[in-house]
Short mmCIF file of C-alpha atoms in Angstrom, two decimals:
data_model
loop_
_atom_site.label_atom_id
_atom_site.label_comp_id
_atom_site.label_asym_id
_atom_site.label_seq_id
_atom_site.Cartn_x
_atom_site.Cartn_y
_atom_site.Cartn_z
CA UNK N 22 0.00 0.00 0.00
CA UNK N 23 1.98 3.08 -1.02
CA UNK N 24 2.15 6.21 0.91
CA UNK N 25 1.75 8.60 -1.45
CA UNK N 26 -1.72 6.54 -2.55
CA UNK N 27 -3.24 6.88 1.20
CA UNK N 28 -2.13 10.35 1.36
CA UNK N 29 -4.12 11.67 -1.13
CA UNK N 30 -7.43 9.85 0.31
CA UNK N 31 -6.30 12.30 3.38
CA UNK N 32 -6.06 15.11 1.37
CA UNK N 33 -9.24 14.61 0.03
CA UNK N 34 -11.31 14.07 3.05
CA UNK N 35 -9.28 16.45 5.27
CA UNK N 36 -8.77 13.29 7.79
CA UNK N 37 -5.46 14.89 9.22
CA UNK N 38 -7.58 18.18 10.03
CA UNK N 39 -5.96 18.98 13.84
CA UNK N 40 -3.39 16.07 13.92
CA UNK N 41 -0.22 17.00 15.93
CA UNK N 42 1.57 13.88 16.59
CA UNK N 43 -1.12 10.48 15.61
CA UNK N 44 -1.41 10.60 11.74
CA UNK N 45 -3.79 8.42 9.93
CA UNK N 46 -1.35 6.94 8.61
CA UNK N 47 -0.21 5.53 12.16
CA UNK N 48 -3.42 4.99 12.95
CA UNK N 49 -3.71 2.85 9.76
CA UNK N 50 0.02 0.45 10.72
CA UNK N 51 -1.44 0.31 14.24
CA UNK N 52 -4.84 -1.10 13.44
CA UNK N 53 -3.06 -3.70 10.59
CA UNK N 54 -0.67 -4.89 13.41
CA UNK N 55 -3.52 -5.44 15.16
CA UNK N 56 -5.46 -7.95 12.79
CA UNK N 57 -2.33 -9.62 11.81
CA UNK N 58 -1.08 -9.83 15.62
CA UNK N 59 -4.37 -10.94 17.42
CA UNK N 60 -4.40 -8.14 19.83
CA UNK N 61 -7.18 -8.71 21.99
CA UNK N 62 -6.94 -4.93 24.04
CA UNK N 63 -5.67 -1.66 23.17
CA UNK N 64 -3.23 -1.93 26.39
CA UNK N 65 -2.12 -5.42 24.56
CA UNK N 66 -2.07 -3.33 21.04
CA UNK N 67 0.58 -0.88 22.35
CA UNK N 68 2.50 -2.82 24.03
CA UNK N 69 3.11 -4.79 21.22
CA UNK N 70 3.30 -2.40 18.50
CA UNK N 71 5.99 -0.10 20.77
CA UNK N 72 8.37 -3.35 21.20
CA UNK N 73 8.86 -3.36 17.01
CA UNK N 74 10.70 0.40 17.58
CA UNK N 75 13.69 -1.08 15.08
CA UNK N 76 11.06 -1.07 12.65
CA UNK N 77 9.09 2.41 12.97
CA UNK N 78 11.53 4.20 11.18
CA UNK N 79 11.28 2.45 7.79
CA UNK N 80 7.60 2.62 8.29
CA UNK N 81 7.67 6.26 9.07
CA UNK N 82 5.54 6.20 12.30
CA UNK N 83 6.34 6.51 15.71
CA UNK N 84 5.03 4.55 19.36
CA UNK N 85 1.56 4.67 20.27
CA UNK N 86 -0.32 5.23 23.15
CA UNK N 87 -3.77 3.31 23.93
CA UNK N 88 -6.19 6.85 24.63
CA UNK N 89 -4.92 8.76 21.44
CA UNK N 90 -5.97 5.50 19.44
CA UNK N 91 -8.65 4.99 21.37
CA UNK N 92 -9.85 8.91 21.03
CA UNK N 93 -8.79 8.73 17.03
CA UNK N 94 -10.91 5.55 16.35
CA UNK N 95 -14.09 7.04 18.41
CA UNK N 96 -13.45 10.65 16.05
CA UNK N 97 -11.67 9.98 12.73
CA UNK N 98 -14.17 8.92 9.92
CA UNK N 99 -13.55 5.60 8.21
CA UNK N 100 -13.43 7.27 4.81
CA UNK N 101 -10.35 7.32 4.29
CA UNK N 102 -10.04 4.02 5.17
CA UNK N 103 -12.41 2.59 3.10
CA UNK N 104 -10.67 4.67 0.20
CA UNK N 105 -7.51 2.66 1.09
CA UNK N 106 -9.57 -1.01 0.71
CA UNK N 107 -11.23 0.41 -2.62
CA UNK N 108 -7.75 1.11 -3.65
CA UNK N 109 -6.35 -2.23 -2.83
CA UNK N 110 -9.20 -4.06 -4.24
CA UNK N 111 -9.07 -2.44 -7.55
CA UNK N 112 -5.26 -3.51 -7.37
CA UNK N 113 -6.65 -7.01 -7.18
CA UNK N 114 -9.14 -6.94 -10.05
CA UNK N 115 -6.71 -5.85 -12.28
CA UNK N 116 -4.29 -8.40 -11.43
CA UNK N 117 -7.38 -10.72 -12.29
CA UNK N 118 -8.12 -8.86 -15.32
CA UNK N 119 -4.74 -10.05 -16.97
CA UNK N 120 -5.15 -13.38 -16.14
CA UNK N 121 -8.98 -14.36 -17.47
CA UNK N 122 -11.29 -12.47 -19.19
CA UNK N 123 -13.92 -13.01 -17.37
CA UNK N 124 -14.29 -13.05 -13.72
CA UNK N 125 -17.05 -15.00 -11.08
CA UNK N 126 -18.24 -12.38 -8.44
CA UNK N 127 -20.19 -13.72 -5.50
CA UNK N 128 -22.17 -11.62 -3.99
CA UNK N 129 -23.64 -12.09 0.07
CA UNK N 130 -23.96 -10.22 3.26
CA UNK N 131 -22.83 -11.09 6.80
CA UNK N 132 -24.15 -9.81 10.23
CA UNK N 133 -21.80 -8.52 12.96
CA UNK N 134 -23.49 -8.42 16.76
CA UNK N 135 -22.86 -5.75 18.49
CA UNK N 136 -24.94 -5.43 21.73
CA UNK N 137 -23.76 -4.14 25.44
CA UNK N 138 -22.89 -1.05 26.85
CA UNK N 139 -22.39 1.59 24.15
CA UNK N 140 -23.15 -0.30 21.35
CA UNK N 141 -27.04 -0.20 22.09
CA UNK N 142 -27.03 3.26 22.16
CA UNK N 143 -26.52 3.32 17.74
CA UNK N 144 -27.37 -0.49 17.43
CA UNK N 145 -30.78 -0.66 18.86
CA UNK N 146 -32.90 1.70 16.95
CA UNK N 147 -32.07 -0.38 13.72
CA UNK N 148 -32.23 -4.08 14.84
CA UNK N 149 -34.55 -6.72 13.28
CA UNK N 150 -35.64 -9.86 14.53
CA UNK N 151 -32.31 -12.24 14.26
CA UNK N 152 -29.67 -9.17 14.43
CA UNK N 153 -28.58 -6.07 16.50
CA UNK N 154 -25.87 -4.70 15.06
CA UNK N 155 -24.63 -4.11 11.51
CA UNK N 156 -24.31 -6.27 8.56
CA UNK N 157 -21.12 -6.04 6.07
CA UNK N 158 -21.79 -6.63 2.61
CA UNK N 159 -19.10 -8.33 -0.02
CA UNK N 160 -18.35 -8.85 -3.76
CA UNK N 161 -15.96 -11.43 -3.42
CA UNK N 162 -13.63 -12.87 -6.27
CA UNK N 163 -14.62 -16.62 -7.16
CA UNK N 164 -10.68 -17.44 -8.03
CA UNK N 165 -8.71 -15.45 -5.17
CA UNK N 166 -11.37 -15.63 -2.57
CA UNK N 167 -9.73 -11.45 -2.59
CA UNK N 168 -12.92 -9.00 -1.75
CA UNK N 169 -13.53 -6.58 -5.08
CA UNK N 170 -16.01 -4.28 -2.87
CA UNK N 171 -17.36 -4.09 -0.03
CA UNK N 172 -20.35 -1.75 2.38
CA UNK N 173 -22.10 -1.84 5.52
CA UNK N 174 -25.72 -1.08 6.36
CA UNK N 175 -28.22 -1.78 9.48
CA UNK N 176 -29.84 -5.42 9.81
CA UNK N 177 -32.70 -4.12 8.73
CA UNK N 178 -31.88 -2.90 5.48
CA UNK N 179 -32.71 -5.35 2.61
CA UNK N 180 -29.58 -7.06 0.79
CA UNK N 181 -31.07 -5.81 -2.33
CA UNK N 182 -30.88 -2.52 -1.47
CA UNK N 183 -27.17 -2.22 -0.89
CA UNK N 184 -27.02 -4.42 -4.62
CA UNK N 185 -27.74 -1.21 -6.28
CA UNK N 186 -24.41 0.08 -4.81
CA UNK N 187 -22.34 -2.58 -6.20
CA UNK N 188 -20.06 -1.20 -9.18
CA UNK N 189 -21.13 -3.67 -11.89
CA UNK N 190 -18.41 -4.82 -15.01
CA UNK N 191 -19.35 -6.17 -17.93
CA UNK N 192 -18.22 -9.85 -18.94
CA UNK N 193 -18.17 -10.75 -15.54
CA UNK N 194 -20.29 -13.62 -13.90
CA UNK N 195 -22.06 -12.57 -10.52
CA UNK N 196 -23.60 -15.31 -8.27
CA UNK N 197 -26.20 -14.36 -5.52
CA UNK N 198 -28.86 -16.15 -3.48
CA UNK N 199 -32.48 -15.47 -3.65
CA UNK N 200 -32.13 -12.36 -1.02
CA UNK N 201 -30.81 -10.57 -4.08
CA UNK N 202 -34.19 -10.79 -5.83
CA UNK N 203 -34.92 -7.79 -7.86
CA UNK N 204 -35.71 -8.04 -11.06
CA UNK N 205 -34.66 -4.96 -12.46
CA UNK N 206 -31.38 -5.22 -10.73
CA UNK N 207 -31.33 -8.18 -13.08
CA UNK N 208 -31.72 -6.58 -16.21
CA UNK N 209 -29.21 -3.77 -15.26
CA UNK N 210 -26.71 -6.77 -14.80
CA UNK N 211 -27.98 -8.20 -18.32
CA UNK N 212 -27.72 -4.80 -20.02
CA UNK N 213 -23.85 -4.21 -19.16
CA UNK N 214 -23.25 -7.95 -20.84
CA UNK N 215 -22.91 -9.58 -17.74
CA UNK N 216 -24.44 -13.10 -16.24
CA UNK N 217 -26.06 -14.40 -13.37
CA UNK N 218 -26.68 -17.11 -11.77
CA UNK N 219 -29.77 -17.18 -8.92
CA UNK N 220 -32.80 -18.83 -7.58
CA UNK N 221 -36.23 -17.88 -8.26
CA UNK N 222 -38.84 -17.21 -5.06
CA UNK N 223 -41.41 -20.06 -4.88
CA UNK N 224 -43.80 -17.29 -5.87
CA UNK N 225 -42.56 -15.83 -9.23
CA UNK N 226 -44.71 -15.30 -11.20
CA UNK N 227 -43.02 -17.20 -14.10
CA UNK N 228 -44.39 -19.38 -17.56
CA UNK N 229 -42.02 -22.09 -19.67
CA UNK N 230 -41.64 -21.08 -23.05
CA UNK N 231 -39.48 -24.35 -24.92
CA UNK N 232 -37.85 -27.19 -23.02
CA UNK N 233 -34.23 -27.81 -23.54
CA UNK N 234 -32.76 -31.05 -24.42
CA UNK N 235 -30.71 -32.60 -20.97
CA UNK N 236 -27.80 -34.50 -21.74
CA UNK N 237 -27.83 -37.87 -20.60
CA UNK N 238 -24.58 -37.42 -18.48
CA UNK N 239 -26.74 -34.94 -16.57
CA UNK N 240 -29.29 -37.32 -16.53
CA UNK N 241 -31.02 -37.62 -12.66
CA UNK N 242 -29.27 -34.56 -11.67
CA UNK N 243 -30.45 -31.85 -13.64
CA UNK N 244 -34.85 -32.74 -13.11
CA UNK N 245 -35.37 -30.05 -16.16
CA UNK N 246 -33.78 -27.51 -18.17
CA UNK N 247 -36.00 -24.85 -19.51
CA UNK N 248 -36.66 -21.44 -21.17
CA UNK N 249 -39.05 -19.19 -19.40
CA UNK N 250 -40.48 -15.38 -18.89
CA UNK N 251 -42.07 -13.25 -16.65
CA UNK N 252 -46.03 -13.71 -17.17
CA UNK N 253 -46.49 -10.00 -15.43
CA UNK N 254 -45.03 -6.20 -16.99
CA UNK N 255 -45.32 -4.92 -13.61
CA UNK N 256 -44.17 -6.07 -9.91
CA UNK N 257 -44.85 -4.59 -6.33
CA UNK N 258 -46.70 -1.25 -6.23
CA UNK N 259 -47.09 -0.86 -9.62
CA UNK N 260 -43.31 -1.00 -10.17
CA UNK N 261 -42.49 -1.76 -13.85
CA UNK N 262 -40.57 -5.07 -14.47
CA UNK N 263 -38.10 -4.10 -16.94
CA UNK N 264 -36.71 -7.80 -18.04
CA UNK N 265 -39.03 -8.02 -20.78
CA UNK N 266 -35.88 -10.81 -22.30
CA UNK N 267 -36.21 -14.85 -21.83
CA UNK N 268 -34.66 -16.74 -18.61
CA UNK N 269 -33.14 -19.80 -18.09
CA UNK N 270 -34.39 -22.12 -15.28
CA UNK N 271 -32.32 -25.23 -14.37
CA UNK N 272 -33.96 -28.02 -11.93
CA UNK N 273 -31.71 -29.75 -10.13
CA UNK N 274 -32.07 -32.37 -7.66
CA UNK N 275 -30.80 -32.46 -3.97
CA UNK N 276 -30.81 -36.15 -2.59
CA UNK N 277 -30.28 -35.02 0.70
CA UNK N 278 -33.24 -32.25 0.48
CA UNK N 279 -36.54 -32.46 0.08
CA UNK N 280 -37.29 -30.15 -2.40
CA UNK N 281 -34.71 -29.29 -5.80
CA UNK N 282 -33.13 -26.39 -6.72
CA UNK N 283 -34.68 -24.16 -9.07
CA UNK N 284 -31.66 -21.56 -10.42
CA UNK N 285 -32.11 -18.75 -12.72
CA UNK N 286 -29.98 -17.76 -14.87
CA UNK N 287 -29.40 -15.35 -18.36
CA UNK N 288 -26.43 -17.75 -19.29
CA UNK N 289 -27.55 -19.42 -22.34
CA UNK N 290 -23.92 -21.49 -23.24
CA UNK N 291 -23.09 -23.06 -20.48
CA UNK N 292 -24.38 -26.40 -19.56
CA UNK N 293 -27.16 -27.16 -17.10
CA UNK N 294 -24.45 -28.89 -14.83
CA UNK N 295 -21.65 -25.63 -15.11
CA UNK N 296 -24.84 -23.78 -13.93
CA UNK N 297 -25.48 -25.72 -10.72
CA UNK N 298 -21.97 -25.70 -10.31
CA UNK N 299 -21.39 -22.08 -10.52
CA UNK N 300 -24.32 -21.77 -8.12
CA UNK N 301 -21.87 -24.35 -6.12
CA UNK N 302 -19.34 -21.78 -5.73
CA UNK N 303 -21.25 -19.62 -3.74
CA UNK N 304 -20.38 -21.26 -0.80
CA UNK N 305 -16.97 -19.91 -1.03
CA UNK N 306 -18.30 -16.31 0.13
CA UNK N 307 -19.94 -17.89 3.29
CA UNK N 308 -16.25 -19.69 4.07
CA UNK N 309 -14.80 -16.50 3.80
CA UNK N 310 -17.11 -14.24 6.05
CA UNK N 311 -16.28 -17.66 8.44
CA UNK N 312 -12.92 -17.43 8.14
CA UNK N 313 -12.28 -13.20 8.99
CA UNK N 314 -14.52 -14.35 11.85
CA UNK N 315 -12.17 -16.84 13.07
CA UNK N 316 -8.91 -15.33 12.18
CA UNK N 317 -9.75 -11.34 12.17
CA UNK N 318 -10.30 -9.08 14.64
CA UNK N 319 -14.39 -8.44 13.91
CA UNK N 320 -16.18 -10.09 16.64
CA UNK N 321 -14.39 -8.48 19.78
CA UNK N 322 -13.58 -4.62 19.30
CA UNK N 323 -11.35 -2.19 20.70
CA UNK N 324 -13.72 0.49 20.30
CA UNK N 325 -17.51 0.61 20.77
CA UNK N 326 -18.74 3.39 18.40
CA UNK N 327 -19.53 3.35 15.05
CA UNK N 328 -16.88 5.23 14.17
CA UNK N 329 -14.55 2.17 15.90
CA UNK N 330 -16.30 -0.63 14.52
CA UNK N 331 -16.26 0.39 11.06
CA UNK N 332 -12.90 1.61 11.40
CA UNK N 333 -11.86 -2.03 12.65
CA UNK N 334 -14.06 -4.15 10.25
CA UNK N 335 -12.17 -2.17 7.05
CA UNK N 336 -8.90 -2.58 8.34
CA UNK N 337 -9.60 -6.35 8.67
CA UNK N 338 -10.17 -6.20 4.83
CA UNK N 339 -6.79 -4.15 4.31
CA UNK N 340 -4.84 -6.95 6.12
CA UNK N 341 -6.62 -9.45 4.17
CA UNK N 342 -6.44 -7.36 0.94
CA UNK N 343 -2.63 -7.21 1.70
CA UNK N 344 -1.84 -11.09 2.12
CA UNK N 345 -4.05 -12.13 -1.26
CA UNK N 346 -1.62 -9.25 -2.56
CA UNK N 347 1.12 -10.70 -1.54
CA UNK N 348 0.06 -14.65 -2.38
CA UNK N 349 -0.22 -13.17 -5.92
CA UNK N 350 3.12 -11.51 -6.49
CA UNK N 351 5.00 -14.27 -5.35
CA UNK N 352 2.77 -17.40 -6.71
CA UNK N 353 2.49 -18.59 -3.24
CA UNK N 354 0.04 -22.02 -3.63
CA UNK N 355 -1.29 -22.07 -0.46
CA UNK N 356 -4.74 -20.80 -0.07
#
């Protein structure tokens, strides 16, 4: 992560604005250390950081002390942080771009808990049933397991409202669950040249237009492979359903479930087997948000505002931004 690169996201938001001594900079290398250290406590945090002085030179900061971070991560606004992630995950896509010309995006949300003494006082007012807290939202690449975007938003906000945030590329193949259900969303995905792969709600209102031939290698997996369209112009309120084009619906069956899974898709080339199996791949985005759980620093926080947590939860993604960086520079082969 060059210098001169997070400088200029502190230019632009002004983030140094009454700084005399604790940059954001060093507020950036302390909160890094502290993902890729495990420090469970500020107190822990600065002790350890301080003991690396041999090394705060060449990194152009200087020793901490646990109230100024603790005052800068309750104050400073994660801005230019995030700029910093956006940064680094644009470094990764274009990596990603040289190798293949097309790229799988999957696309899922996780929640974060956050109840308990000053973390009610912001978390409360926009729980929902399941959640109090926040919930992070990720475009994750299929091949690196690297994030390509990322936002946050309150448990109660609908995944499917933060998809309209997501910065769409064309010949790219984006894989969601049925929580991303929005037709039009769709057909802005379809209109860049893009594909998807989905599942349709029980109740879409859907008709089959021609029946596709299954191979027999696919026979007693794939239960039907057909062409259908949307039997309705207009959805919800008397929204109008712009994917006026044909679908793709692939049956497949699941032994060890009761009912199969019906997937949606606007790829017409690949076979009805590639389709369940880049449906298949989604899983990797849950076994990510699992594993920053287990090996990140997102489920116990050093600070309790919003401010903190967000702060905390990007910084997480820098660290892990910076490893996938590093795995592909050098060709390391472990995952």
């Amino acid at each position: 992560l060059p210098r001169a690169t997070f400088n200029r996201g502190v230019k632009r938001h002004h983030a140094d604005k009454g700084c005399k001594s604790f940059f954001p900079w060093d507020h950036l290398l302390a909160l890094v250390y502290a993902q890729l250290s495990g420090a469970c406590s500020l107190r822990t945090l600065e002790l350890g950081f301080n003991s690396h002085g041999a090394h705060h030179r060449r990194l152009h900061t200087r020793p901490i002390h646990k109230s100024t971070l603790s005052d800068a991560s309750e104050c400073r606004s994660p801005a230019v942080f995030n700029d910093a992630a956006a940064w680094l995950m644009t470094k990764v896509s274009r990596k990603l771009r040289k190798e293949a010309s097309t790229m799988m995006c999957l696309l899922d949300s996780t929640s974060i808990t956050l109840k308990g003494r000053e973390f009610d006082s912001w978390t409360l007012e926009n729980r929902n049933r399941n959640t109090q807290g926040l919930k992070l939202h990720v475009l994750l690449d299929g091949s690196t397991q690297a994030p390509l975007w990322h936002d946050f938003s309150a448990p109660n906000v609908n995944d499917v409202t933060q998809a309209w945030q997501v910065p769409l590329q064309g010949d790219t193949l984006y894989v969601f669950d049925k929580g991303y259900c929005d037709y039009n969303w769709w057909a802005k995905i379809d209109a860049i040249g893009s594909r998807f792969v989905t599942r349709f709600k029980s109740n879409a209102g859907i008709e089959s237009v021609k029946k596709l031939l299954v191979p027999g290698q696919a026979s007693g997996i794939v239960l039907c492979d057909e062409l259908v369209r949307f039997k309705y112009t207009h959805l919800a309120k008397q929204r109008l359903n712009h994917y006026a084009k044909e679908l793709r619906r692939v049956t497949i069956d699941r032994p060890d479930n009761g009912s199969p899974l019906v997937l949606v898709t606007n790829d017409f080339d690949s076979t009805a087997l590639e389709i369940g199996q880049f449906y298949k791949m989604r899983w990797e985005v849950e076994l990510f948000f699992k594993w920053i759980k287990q090996h990140l620093k997102i489920k116990s926080f050093l600070g309790r505002s919003c401010n903190a947590v967000h702060i905390q939860i990007v910084t997480a993604l820098i660290s892990y931004l910076l490893v996938a960086l590093y795995r592909q520079t050098h060709r390391v082969q472990h995952t």
